């Protein structure tokens, strides 16, 4: 939990969501923009950067390693790249707060530096599994120590020349893939990563935007070490993972009609749209366009009756961060929704299967967790107090549950909402939600 406990209270349901909001910048793309901009030759300007705590942790880490970064000012950053070999030893351990993406991607970069670094974070981050990145990095020649459980702090010893590898990932993970591709920039020879299924491909797209050749096809992504990155300007689209809360909020409340503008619609991220549509949601994409290498659209969602479904397992990596919101949709749908093949949810910012099941049960919804998924039977949601366990996405998902609850929903431990969605409560107000925040 951050410094202060923030409690969100949503008045009893019955209201609909109406209006238009602009969704803040994509968290995954914001991290990568700062990383690649810092490692490029030349000046990279970034617009639409997410000023949330997670990407800010990445930004502060690069500042601590000598990169001059101006801003952020309303999402605008000017990054004075130092080149792949220009980072300086940070004066102390790099503290990355709640941000798993920062630690996992940075470990790939830092394993190849000439200096030692230590990466640490908050209570949630220091409980998260890191062997998925440290083991393949060690096989590339890195030297990294973790706790005996394989969790942070990571102690990375510099001065190791990495060798390219051919790595088959056991799970589809964009963080593991990106970590190894970043390490591969420094390695002798070729680094190839094979994915068991598609995961978000922002790193590959952005590397190519920075002029770095990346080969991909048939689930294999390869690059050759020893090249350079050339600075570019980046337009960060709105985060579909943040839009997802209001997509679900609108879909579950009668007469809703919302337009979420400027949302990234990269095909590796739109599982939430496909799953909600399979449940019967009324979603249309308008004004489809490109922001640099990334597709973008305005997303219109109208209230509708949802049906429970069996979620196809191949959709899981494409909607991996959206399940807390999707579980709320399932709780409001007719019949049973079954999720399998999603054990990764147990090692996110919280154990998202257990945390959501506990909260839904408190609100009177039948939810049966399994090792790799959950079965949720839709029904009338009651009010009550739930705990987010400091997980931003659990907190925002339960705020949406309040739209259908028969009495107020009180959500405890919500300070981390600002890791990914600063201004969430203001956006909710603008769409007509009766939600208030209290700090203790
Ligand atoms: C992310 C990848 C996903 C996602 C996380 C952000 C990224 O994690 O859950 O929020 O930016 O690469 P995994 O790669 O572990 O699935």
CSV table of C-alpha atoms in Angstrom, one decimal, residues 15 71 89 101 115 126 160 208 247 325 338 354 425:
chain,number,residue,atom,x,y,z
A,15,UNK,CA,-27.1,5.3,-13.1
A,71,UNK,CA,9.1,17.2,-18.6
A,89,UNK,CA,26.1,4.1,-12.8
A,101,UNK,CA,7.3,-3.8,-16.3
A,115,UNK,CA,28.3,-1.2,-14.0
A,126,UNK,CA,9.2,-7.6,-4.1
A,160,UNK,CA,29.4,-9.3,-18.6
A,208,UNK,CA,11.7,-0.8,-35.8
A,247,UNK,CA,-16.1,-0.1,-21.6
A,325,UNK,CA,-13.0,-5.6,-15.4
A,338,UNK,CA,-15.9,-19.7,-17.4
A,354,UNK,CA,-8.4,-14.7,-5.5
A,425,UNK,CA,-12.2,9.5,-10.5
